[in-house]
Coordinates of N, CA and C and ligand atoms in Angstrom, one line a residue:
M577 N 110.3 87.8 80.9 CA 109.2 87.6 79.9 C 109.0 88.8 79.0
S578 N 108.3 88.6 77.9 CA 108.2 89.8 77.0 C 107.1 90.7 77.4
A579 N 107.2 92.0 76.9 CA 106.2 93.0 77.3 C 104.8 92.6 76.8
A580 N 104.8 91.7 75.8 CA 103.5 91.4 75.3 C 102.7 90.4 76.1
A581 N 103.4 89.7 77.0 CA 102.8 88.7 77.8 C 101.8 89.3 78.8
E582 N 100.9 88.5 79.4 CA 99.9 89.1 80.2 C 100.3 89.5 81.6
S583 N 101.2 88.7 82.2 CA 101.7 89.1 83.5 C 103.1 88.6 83.8
Y584 N 103.7 89.2 84.8 CA 105.1 88.9 85.1 C 105.1 88.0 86.4
G585 N 106.1 87.2 86.5 CA 106.3 86.4 87.7 C 107.0 87.3 88.7
E586 N 106.9 86.9 90.0 CA 107.5 87.8 91.1 C 109.0 88.0 90.9
D587 N 109.7 87.0 90.3 CA 111.1 87.1 90.1 C 111.5 88.2 89.1
D588 N 110.5 88.5 88.3 CA 110.8 89.6 87.3 C 110.4 91.0 87.7
Y589 N 109.8 91.1 88.9 CA 109.4 92.4 89.4 C 110.5 93.4 89.5
L590 N 110.2 94.6 89.0 CA 111.1 95.8 89.2 C 110.5 96.7 90.2
L591 N 111.3 97.6 90.7 CA 110.9 98.6 91.7 C 110.0 99.7 91.0
L592 N 108.8 99.8 91.6 CA 107.9 100.8 91.0 C 108.5 102.2 90.9
S593 N 109.2 102.6 92.0 CA 109.7 104.0 92.1 C 110.8 104.2 91.0
G594 N 111.3 103.1 90.4 CA 112.3 103.3 89.4 C 111.8 104.1 88.2
I595 N 110.5 104.2 88.0 CA 110.0 105.0 86.9 C 110.3 106.4 87.1
H596 N 110.5 106.8 88.3 CA 110.9 108.2 88.6 C 112.2 108.5 88.1
Q597 N 113.2 107.6 88.3 CA 114.5 107.7 87.7 C 114.5 107.6 86.2
F598 N 113.8 106.7 85.7 CA 113.7 106.4 84.3 C 113.2 107.6 83.5
A599 N 112.2 108.2 84.0 CA 111.7 109.4 83.3 C 112.6 110.6 83.4
F600 N 113.4 110.6 84.4 CA 114.5 111.7 84.6 C 115.6 111.4 83.6
C601 N 116.1 110.2 83.5 CA 117.2 109.8 82.6 C 117.2 108.3 82.6
R602 N 117.1 107.7 81.4 CA 117.1 106.2 81.3 C 118.5 105.7 81.7
R603 N 119.5 106.4 81.4 CA 120.9 105.9 81.8 C 121.0 105.9 83.3
R604 N 120.5 106.9 84.0 CA 120.6 106.9 85.4 C 119.9 105.7 86.0
W605 N 118.7 105.4 85.5 CA 117.9 104.3 86.0 C 118.8 103.0 85.8
A606 N 119.4 102.9 84.7 CA 120.1 101.6 84.4 C 121.4 101.6 85.3
L607 N 122.0 102.7 85.5 CA 123.2 102.7 86.4 C 122.8 102.2 87.8
I608 N 121.7 102.6 88.2 CA 121.2 102.2 89.6 C 120.7 100.7 89.6
Y609 N 119.9 100.4 88.7 CA 119.1 99.1 88.8 C 119.7 98.0 88.0
V610 N 120.3 98.3 86.8 CA 120.9 97.3 86.0 C 122.3 97.0 86.5
E611 N 123.1 98.1 86.7 CA 124.5 98.0 87.1 C 124.6 98.0 88.6
Q612 N 123.6 98.4 89.3 CA 123.6 98.4 90.8 C 124.8 99.2 91.3
Q613 N 125.0 100.4 90.7 CA 126.1 101.2 91.1 C 125.9 101.9 92.5
R614 N 124.7 102.1 92.8 CA 124.5 102.9 94.1 C 123.6 102.1 95.1
E615 N 122.6 101.5 94.7 CA 121.6 100.9 95.7 C 121.8 99.4 95.8
D616 N 122.6 99.0 96.8 CA 122.9 97.6 97.0 C 121.6 96.8 97.3
N617 N 121.6 95.6 96.7 CA 120.5 94.7 97.0 C 119.1 95.2 96.9
W618 N 118.9 96.2 95.9 CA 117.6 96.8 95.8 C 116.5 95.8 95.6
R619 N 116.9 94.7 94.8 CA 115.8 93.8 94.4 C 115.4 92.9 95.6
T620 N 116.5 92.5 96.4 CA 116.2 91.7 97.6 C 115.4 92.5 98.6
V621 N 115.8 93.7 98.8 CA 115.1 94.6 99.8 C 113.7 94.8 99.4
D622 N 113.5 95.2 98.2 CA 112.1 95.5 97.8 C 111.3 94.2 97.6
G623 N 111.9 93.1 97.2 CA 111.2 91.9 97.0 C 110.5 91.4 98.3
S624 N 111.2 91.7 99.5 CA 110.6 91.3 100.7 C 109.6 92.3 101.3
L625 N 109.6 93.5 100.7 CA 108.7 94.5 101.2 C 107.3 94.2 101.1
F626 N 106.9 93.7 100.0 CA 105.4 93.4 99.8 C 105.0 92.4 100.9
H627 N 105.7 91.4 101.1 CA 105.3 90.3 102.0 C 105.3 90.9 103.5
K628 N 106.3 91.6 103.8 CA 106.4 92.2 105.1 C 105.3 93.1 105.4
R629 N 105.1 94.1 104.5 CA 104.0 95.1 104.7 C 102.6 94.5 104.7
A630 N 102.5 93.4 103.9 CA 101.2 92.8 103.8 C 100.7 92.3 105.1
H631 N 101.6 92.1 106.1 CA 101.2 91.6 107.4 C 101.1 92.7 108.4
D632 N 101.4 94.0 108.0 CA 101.2 95.1 108.9 C 99.8 95.5 109.0
P633 N 99.4 96.1 110.1 CA 98.0 96.6 110.1 C 97.8 97.6 109.0
F634 N 96.8 97.3 108.2 CA 96.6 98.1 106.9 C 96.1 99.6 107.2
F635 N 95.1 99.7 108.1 CA 94.4 101.0 108.2 C 94.8 101.6 109.5
T636 N 95.3 102.8 109.5 CA 95.9 103.4 110.6 C 95.1 104.6 111.2
E637 N 94.3 105.2 110.4 CA 93.7 106.5 110.8 C 92.4 106.7 110.1
K638 N 91.4 107.2 110.7 CA 90.1 107.5 110.0 C 89.7 108.9 110.4
R639 N 89.4 109.7 109.3 CA 88.9 111.0 109.6 C 87.6 111.2 108.8
R640 N 86.5 111.4 109.4 CA 85.2 111.4 108.8 C 85.0 110.3 107.7
D641 N 85.0 110.7 106.4 CA 84.7 109.7 105.4 C 86.0 109.3 104.7
V642 N 87.1 109.4 105.4 CA 88.4 109.0 104.8 C 89.2 108.1 105.7
I643 N 89.7 107.0 105.2 CA 90.5 106.1 105.9 C 91.9 106.3 105.3
I644 N 92.9 106.6 106.2 CA 94.3 106.9 105.7 C 95.2 105.8 106.1
T645 N 95.9 105.3 105.0 CA 96.8 104.1 105.2 C 98.2 104.6 104.8
R646 N 99.2 104.3 105.6 CA 100.5 104.7 105.3 C 101.4 103.5 104.9
E647 N 102.3 103.8 104.0 CA 103.3 102.9 103.5 C 102.7 101.5 103.1
M648 N 101.7 101.6 102.3 CA 101.0 100.4 101.8 C 101.7 99.8 100.7
A649 N 102.1 98.5 100.9 CA 102.8 97.8 99.8 C 101.8 97.5 98.6
V650 N 102.3 97.7 97.5 CA 101.5 97.5 96.3 C 102.4 96.7 95.2
R651 N 101.6 96.1 94.3 CA 102.3 95.4 93.2 C 101.4 95.3 92.0
S652 N 101.9 95.0 90.9 CA 101.1 94.8 89.7 C 101.8 93.6 88.9
R653 N 101.0 92.6 88.7 CA 101.5 91.5 87.8 C 101.6 91.9 86.4
A654 N 100.6 92.8 86.0 CA 100.5 93.2 84.6 C 101.7 94.1 84.2
L655 N 102.2 94.9 85.1 CA 103.3 95.8 84.9 C 104.6 95.2 85.3
G656 N 104.6 94.2 86.2 CA 105.8 93.6 86.7 C 106.5 94.5 87.7
I657 N 105.8 95.1 88.6 CA 106.4 96.0 89.5 C 105.9 95.8 90.9
T658 N 106.7 96.2 91.9 CA 106.3 96.2 93.3 C 106.9 97.4 94.0
G659 N 106.2 97.9 95.0 CA 106.7 99.1 95.7 C 105.8 99.4 96.8
Q660 N 105.7 100.7 97.1 CA 104.7 101.1 98.1 C 104.2 102.5 97.9
C661 N 103.1 102.8 98.5 CA 102.5 104.1 98.4 C 102.8 104.8 99.8
D662 N 103.2 106.1 99.7 CA 103.4 106.8 101.0 C 102.1 106.8 101.8
I663 N 101.0 107.2 101.1 CA 99.7 107.2 101.7 C 98.7 106.8 100.7
V664 N 97.7 106.0 101.1 CA 96.5 105.8 100.3 C 95.3 106.3 101.2
E665 N 94.6 107.2 100.6 CA 93.3 107.7 101.2 C 92.2 106.9 100.6
F666 N 91.4 106.2 101.4 CA 90.2 105.5 101.0 C 89.0 106.4 101.3
L667 N 88.4 106.9 100.2 CA 87.3 107.8 100.3 C 86.0 107.0 100.3
R668 N 85.1 107.4 101.2 CA 83.8 106.7 101.3 C 83.1 106.9 99.9
D669 N 82.7 105.9 99.2 CA 82.1 106.0 98.0 C 81.3 104.7 97.7
D670 N 80.0 104.7 98.1 CA 79.2 103.5 98.1 C 78.9 103.0 96.7
E671 N 79.0 103.9 95.7 CA 78.8 103.5 94.3 C 80.0 102.9 93.6
R672 N 81.1 103.6 93.8 CA 82.3 103.2 93.0 C 83.4 102.5 93.9
G673 N 83.2 102.5 95.2 CA 84.2 101.9 96.1 C 84.1 100.4 96.2
V674 N 85.0 99.9 97.0 CA 85.1 98.4 97.3 C 85.0 98.2 98.8
P675 N 84.4 97.1 99.2 CA 84.3 96.9 100.7 C 85.7 96.6 101.3
L676 N 85.9 97.1 102.5 CA 87.2 96.9 103.2 C 86.9 96.1 104.5
S677 N 87.8 95.2 104.8 CA 87.6 94.3 105.9 C 87.4 95.2 107.2
G678 N 86.3 94.9 107.9 CA 86.1 95.6 109.2 C 85.5 96.9 109.1
R679 N 85.2 97.4 107.9 CA 84.6 98.7 107.7 C 83.2 98.6 107.0
T680 N 82.4 99.5 107.4 CA 81.1 99.6 106.8 C 81.1 100.4 105.5
G681 N 80.4 100.0 104.5 CA 80.3 100.7 103.3 C 81.4 100.4 102.3
N682 N 81.4 101.2 101.2 CA 82.5 101.0 100.2 C 83.4 102.2 100.2
W683 N 84.7 101.9 99.7 CA 85.7 102.9 99.8 C 86.5 102.9 98.5
H684 N 86.9 104.0 98.0 CA 87.6 104.1 96.8 C 89.0 104.7 97.0
P685 N 90.1 104.1 96.5 CA 91.4 104.5 96.9 C 91.9 105.7 96.1
R686 N 92.8 106.5 96.8 CA 93.4 107.6 96.1 C 94.9 107.7 96.7
P687 N 95.9 107.4 95.8 CA 97.3 107.5 96.3 C 97.7 108.9 96.5
V688 N 98.6 109.1 97.5 CA 99.2 110.4 97.8 C 100.7 110.2 97.9
E689 N 101.5 110.9 97.1 CA 102.9 110.7 97.2 C 103.6 112.0 97.7
Y690 N 104.4 111.9 98.7 CA 105.1 113.0 99.3 C 106.5 113.2 98.6
K691 N 106.8 114.4 98.2 CA 108.1 114.8 97.7 C 108.7 115.9 98.5
R692 N 110.0 115.8 98.7 CA 110.6 116.9 99.5 C 110.7 118.2 98.8
G693 N 110.9 118.2 97.5 CA 111.1 119.5 96.8 C 109.9 120.2 96.3
K694 N 110.0 120.6 95.1 CA 108.8 121.3 94.5 C 108.4 120.7 93.2
R695 N 107.4 121.2 92.6 CA 106.8 120.5 91.4 C 107.9 120.5 90.3
Q696 N 108.0 119.3 89.6 CA 108.9 119.1 88.5 C 108.3 119.5 87.2
E697 N 109.2 119.9 86.3 CA 108.7 120.2 84.9 C 108.4 118.9 84.2
N698 N 109.3 117.9 84.4 CA 109.0 116.6 83.7 C 107.9 115.8 84.5
D699 N 107.5 114.7 83.9 CA 106.4 113.9 84.4 C 106.8 112.9 85.4
S700 N 108.0 112.9 85.9 CA 108.5 111.8 86.7 C 107.6 111.5 88.0
D701 N 107.2 112.6 88.7 CA 106.4 112.4 89.9 C 105.0 111.9 89.5
R702 N 104.5 112.5 88.4 CA 103.1 112.1 88.0 C 103.1 110.6 87.5
L703 N 104.1 110.2 86.9 CA 104.2 108.8 86.4 C 104.3 107.8 87.6
Q704 N 105.1 108.2 88.6 CA 105.2 107.3 89.8 C 103.8 107.2 90.4
L705 N 103.2 108.3 90.6 CA 101.8 108.3 91.2 C 100.8 107.5 90.4
C706 N 100.9 107.6 89.1 CA 100.0 106.9 88.2 C 100.3 105.4 88.3
A707 N 101.5 105.0 88.4 CA 101.9 103.6 88.5 C 101.3 103.0 89.9
Q708 N 101.4 103.8 90.9 CA 100.8 103.4 92.2 C 99.3 103.1 92.0
A709 N 98.6 104.1 91.3 CA 97.2 103.9 91.1 C 96.9 102.7 90.3
M710 N 97.7 102.4 89.3 CA 97.5 101.2 88.5 C 97.6 99.9 89.3
C711 N 98.6 99.9 90.2 CA 98.8 98.8 91.1 C 97.5 98.6 92.0
L712 N 97.1 99.7 92.6 CA 95.9 99.6 93.5 C 94.7 99.1 92.7
E713 N 94.5 99.6 91.5 CA 93.3 99.1 90.7 C 93.4 97.6 90.5
E714 N 94.6 97.1 90.2 CA 94.7 95.7 89.9 C 94.6 94.9 91.2
M715 N 95.2 95.3 92.3 CA 95.1 94.6 93.6 C 93.7 94.6 94.2
L716 N 93.0 95.7 94.1 CA 91.7 95.8 94.7 C 90.5 95.5 93.8
A717 N 90.9 95.3 92.5 CA 89.9 95.1 91.4 C 88.8 96.2 91.6
C718 N 89.2 97.4 91.7 CA 88.3 98.5 91.9 C 88.1 99.3 90.6
Q719 N 87.2 100.2 90.6 CA 87.0 101.1 89.5 C 88.2 102.0 89.2
P720 N 88.4 102.5 88.0 CA 89.6 103.3 87.7 C 89.7 104.5 88.7
I721 N 91.0 104.7 89.1 CA 91.3 105.8 90.0 C 91.6 107.0 89.2
E722 N 90.7 108.0 89.2 CA 90.8 109.1 88.3 C 91.8 110.2 88.7
Q723 N 92.0 110.3 90.0 CA 93.0 111.3 90.5 C 93.9 110.7 91.6
G724 N 95.1 111.3 91.6 CA 96.0 111.1 92.8 C 96.5 112.4 93.2
C725 N 97.3 112.4 94.3 CA 97.8 113.7 94.8 C 99.3 113.6 95.0
L726 N 99.9 114.7 94.7 CA 101.4 114.9 95.0 C 101.4 116.0 96.1
Y727 N 102.2 115.8 97.1 CA 102.4 116.8 98.1 C 103.9 117.2 98.1
Y728 N 104.1 118.5 97.9 CA 105.5 119.0 97.8 C 105.9 119.7 99.1
G729 N 106.9 119.1 99.8 CA 107.3 119.7 101.1 C 107.9 121.1 101.0
E730 N 108.6 121.4 99.9 CA 109.1 122.8 99.8 C 108.1 123.9 99.7
T731 N 107.0 123.6 98.9 CA 106.0 124.6 98.8 C 104.8 124.3 99.7
K732 N 104.8 123.1 100.3 CA 103.7 122.7 101.2 C 102.3 122.8 100.5
R733 N 102.4 122.3 99.2 CA 101.2 122.3 98.4 C 100.8 120.9 98.0
R734 N 99.5 120.7 97.9 CA 99.0 119.4 97.4 C 98.6 119.7 95.9
E735 N 99.1 118.9 95.0 CA 98.6 119.0 93.6 C 97.8 117.8 93.3
Y736 N 96.6 118.0 92.7 CA 95.7 116.9 92.3 C 96.1 116.6 90.8
V737 N 96.4 115.3 90.6 CA 96.9 114.9 89.3 C 95.8 114.0 88.6
D738 N 95.4 114.4 87.4 CA 94.5 113.6 86.6 C 95.3 112.4 86.1
L739 N 94.8 111.2 86.3 CA 95.5 110.0 85.9 C 94.9 109.6 84.5
T740 N 95.4 110.3 83.5 CA 94.8 110.2 82.2 C 95.3 108.9 81.5
D741 N 94.6 108.6 80.4 CA 95.0 107.5 79.5 C 96.4 107.7 79.0
E742 N 96.7 108.9 78.7 CA 98.0 109.2 78.1 C 99.1 108.9 79.2
L743 N 98.9 109.3 80.4 CA 99.9 109.1 81.5 C 100.0 107.6 81.7
R744 N 98.9 106.9 81.7 CA 98.9 105.4 81.9 C 99.7 104.7 80.8
D745 N 99.4 105.2 79.5 CA 100.1 104.6 78.4 C 101.6 104.8 78.5
T746 N 102.0 106.0 78.9 CA 103.4 106.3 79.0 C 104.1 105.4 80.1
A747 N 103.3 105.2 81.2 CA 103.9 104.4 82.3 C 104.0 103.0 81.8
R748 N 103.0 102.4 81.1 CA 103.1 101.1 80.6 C 104.3 100.9 79.7
K749 N 104.5 101.9 78.8 CA 105.6 101.8 77.8 C 106.9 101.8 78.5
M750 N 107.0 102.7 79.5 CA 108.3 102.8 80.3 C 108.6 101.6 81.0
F751 N 107.6 101.0 81.7 CA 107.9 99.7 82.4 C 108.3 98.6 81.5
A752 N 107.7 98.6 80.3 CA 108.0 97.5 79.3 C 109.5 97.7 78.9
E753 N 109.8 99.0 78.7 CA 111.2 99.3 78.3 C 112.2 99.0 79.4
M754 N 111.8 99.3 80.6 CA 112.7 98.9 81.8 C 112.9 97.4 81.9
H755 N 111.9 96.7 81.7 CA 112.0 95.2 81.7 C 112.9 94.7 80.6
E756 N 112.8 95.3 79.5 CA 113.6 94.9 78.3 C 115.1 95.3 78.6
Y757 N 115.4 96.5 79.1 CA 116.7 96.8 79.5 C 117.3 95.9 80.5
F758 N 116.5 95.6 81.5 CA 116.9 94.8 82.6 C 117.3 93.4 82.2
R759 N 116.4 92.8 81.3 CA 116.6 91.5 80.8 C 117.9 91.4 80.0
R760 N 118.2 92.5 79.2 CA 119.4 92.5 78.3 C 120.6 93.0 79.1
G761 N 120.4 93.5 80.3 CA 121.6 94.1 81.0 C 122.1 95.3 80.3
Y762 N 121.2 96.1 79.8 CA 121.5 97.2 78.9 C 121.5 98.5 79.6
T763 N 122.6 99.3 79.4 CA 122.7 100.6 80.0 C 122.8 101.6 78.8
P764 N 121.8 102.5 78.6 CA 121.9 103.4 77.5 C 123.1 104.3 77.6
R765 N 123.6 104.8 76.4 CA 124.8 105.6 76.4 C 124.4 107.0 76.9
V766 N 125.5 107.8 77.2 CA 125.3 109.1 77.8 C 124.6 110.0 76.8
K767 N 123.6 110.8 77.3 CA 123.0 111.8 76.5 C 123.1 113.1 77.4
P768 N 124.2 113.8 77.4 CA 124.3 114.9 78.3 C 123.2 116.0 78.1
G769 N 122.6 116.4 79.2 CA 121.6 117.4 79.1 C 121.5 118.2 80.4
R770 N 120.4 119.0 80.5 CA 120.3 119.9 81.7 C 120.1 119.0 82.9
S771 N 119.5 117.8 82.7 CA 119.2 117.0 83.9 C 120.5 116.6 84.6
C772 N 121.6 116.6 83.9 CA 122.9 116.1 84.5 C 123.4 117.0 85.6
R773 N 123.0 118.3 85.6 CA 123.4 119.2 86.6 C 122.8 118.8 88.0
A774 N 121.6 118.2 87.9 CA 121.0 117.8 89.2 C 121.2 116.3 89.5
C775 N 122.1 115.7 88.8 CA 122.2 114.2 88.9 C 123.3 113.9 89.8
S776 N 123.0 113.1 90.8 CA 124.0 112.7 91.8 C 124.9 111.6 91.3
L777 N 124.6 111.1 90.1 CA 125.5 110.0 89.5 C 126.5 110.5 88.5
C778 N 126.7 111.9 88.5 CA 127.6 112.5 87.5 C 129.0 111.8 87.6
D779 N 129.4 111.6 88.9 CA 130.8 111.1 89.1 C 130.9 109.7 88.5
I780 N 129.8 108.9 88.5 CA 129.9 107.5 87.9 C 129.7 107.6 86.4
C781 N 128.8 108.4 86.0 CA 128.4 108.5 84.6 C 129.5 109.0 83.7
I782 N 130.2 110.1 84.1 CA 131.2 110.8 83.2 C 132.3 109.8 82.8
P783 N 132.9 109.1 83.7 CA 134.0 108.2 83.3 C 133.6 107.1 82.3
K784 N 132.3 106.9 82.2 CA 131.8 105.9 81.3 C 131.5 106.4 79.9
L785 N 131.8 107.7 79.7 CA 131.6 108.3 78.3 C 132.5 107.6 77.4
P786 N 132.0 107.3 76.2 CA 132.8 106.4 75.3 C 134.1 106.9 74.7
V787 N 134.1 108.2 74.4 CA 135.4 108.7 73.7 C 135.7 110.1 74.3
E788 N 137.0 110.5 74.2 CA 137.5 111.6 74.9 C 136.7 112.9 74.5
H789 N 136.5 113.1 73.1 CA 135.9 114.3 72.7 C 134.5 114.5 73.3
S790 N 133.8 113.4 73.6 CA 132.5 113.4 74.2 C 132.6 114.0 75.6
V791 N 133.6 113.7 76.4 CA 133.9 114.3 77.7 C 134.0 115.8 77.5
R792 N 134.8 116.2 76.6 CA 135.1 117.7 76.4 C 133.8 118.4 76.0
K793 N 133.0 117.8 75.1 CA 131.7 118.4 74.8 C 130.8 118.4 76.0
Y794 N 130.8 117.4 76.8 CA 129.9 117.4 78.0 C 130.3 118.5 78.9
I795 N 131.6 118.7 79.2 CA 132.0 119.7 80.1 C 131.7 121.1 79.5
K796 N 131.9 121.2 78.2 CA 131.5 122.5 77.5 C 130.1 122.8 77.7
D797 N 129.2 121.8 77.4 CA 127.7 122.0 77.6 C 127.4 122.4 79.0
M798 N 128.0 121.7 79.9 CA 127.7 122.0 81.3 C 128.1 123.5 81.7
M799 N 129.3 123.9 81.2 CA 129.8 125.3 81.5 C 128.9 126.3 80.9
E800 N 128.4 126.0 79.7 CA 127.5 127.0 79.0 C 126.1 127.1 79.8
D801 N 125.8 126.1 80.5 CA 124.5 126.1 81.2 C 124.6 126.8 82.6
I802 N 125.8 127.1 83.0 CA 126.0 127.7 84.4 C 126.0 129.2 84.2
P803 N 125.0 129.9 84.8 CA 124.9 131.4 84.6 C 126.2 132.1 85.0
G804 N 126.7 133.0 84.2 CA 127.9 133.8 84.5 C 129.2 133.2 84.2
V805 N 129.1 132.0 83.6 CA 130.4 131.3 83.2 C 130.6 131.5 81.7
Ligands
SF4_570 S1 125.0 112.4 84.5 FE1 123.4 112.9 83.0 S2 123.4 111.2 81.5 FE2 124.6 110.6 83.3 S3 123.1 109.4 84.5 FE3 123.0 111.5 85.3 S4 121.4 112.6 84.1 FE4 121.9 110.7 83.0

């Protein structure tokens, strides 16, 4: 369906976490999800996730005024995505929250995403978190979620992320672009950059460069980026 339509059918759903790859490099996302170069049957695996998780016990832990839920399956018809949140913290909030089955009072969700490394310069982690919040808002019909959290394993720090209108707009535009690429079976051409040094798909991406002089330029750029070379 087109990005202008109001909602996507389940057959059109893309993986929420793909926005993390897409923000890093559009070509990398397309190699994985359009060409399925690395992750076999991603659509099948993820498509069953929502239904499987939906039958799991939702709430696993309660600490004072916080209910902590792990690996909660989420989706958005408006964005055409499905995935999961590492953790959703439901904070007691009788004014802005929503009722939860078997719980007294109202609760407002806050997604928490765990990352092994440290804070990224680009917005990929924040966009993934924002997309999770947008799914939760749609599923629970709750008030806007103003903040989410990123926890970085390397630095053992929790970062509070404001889920701004700008971040939301960027996420919407990226998912619309991803749907368009997926529908067309389109993989963007190589745009060598600093990201390539940290990209595990270098071995797949380089042979797909269109002409020989581009390969030479790519290698030259990479060598110039390595200190002491
Ligand atoms: S090697 Fe570079 S251009 Fe190719 S997929 Fe990775 S980041 Fe993108």
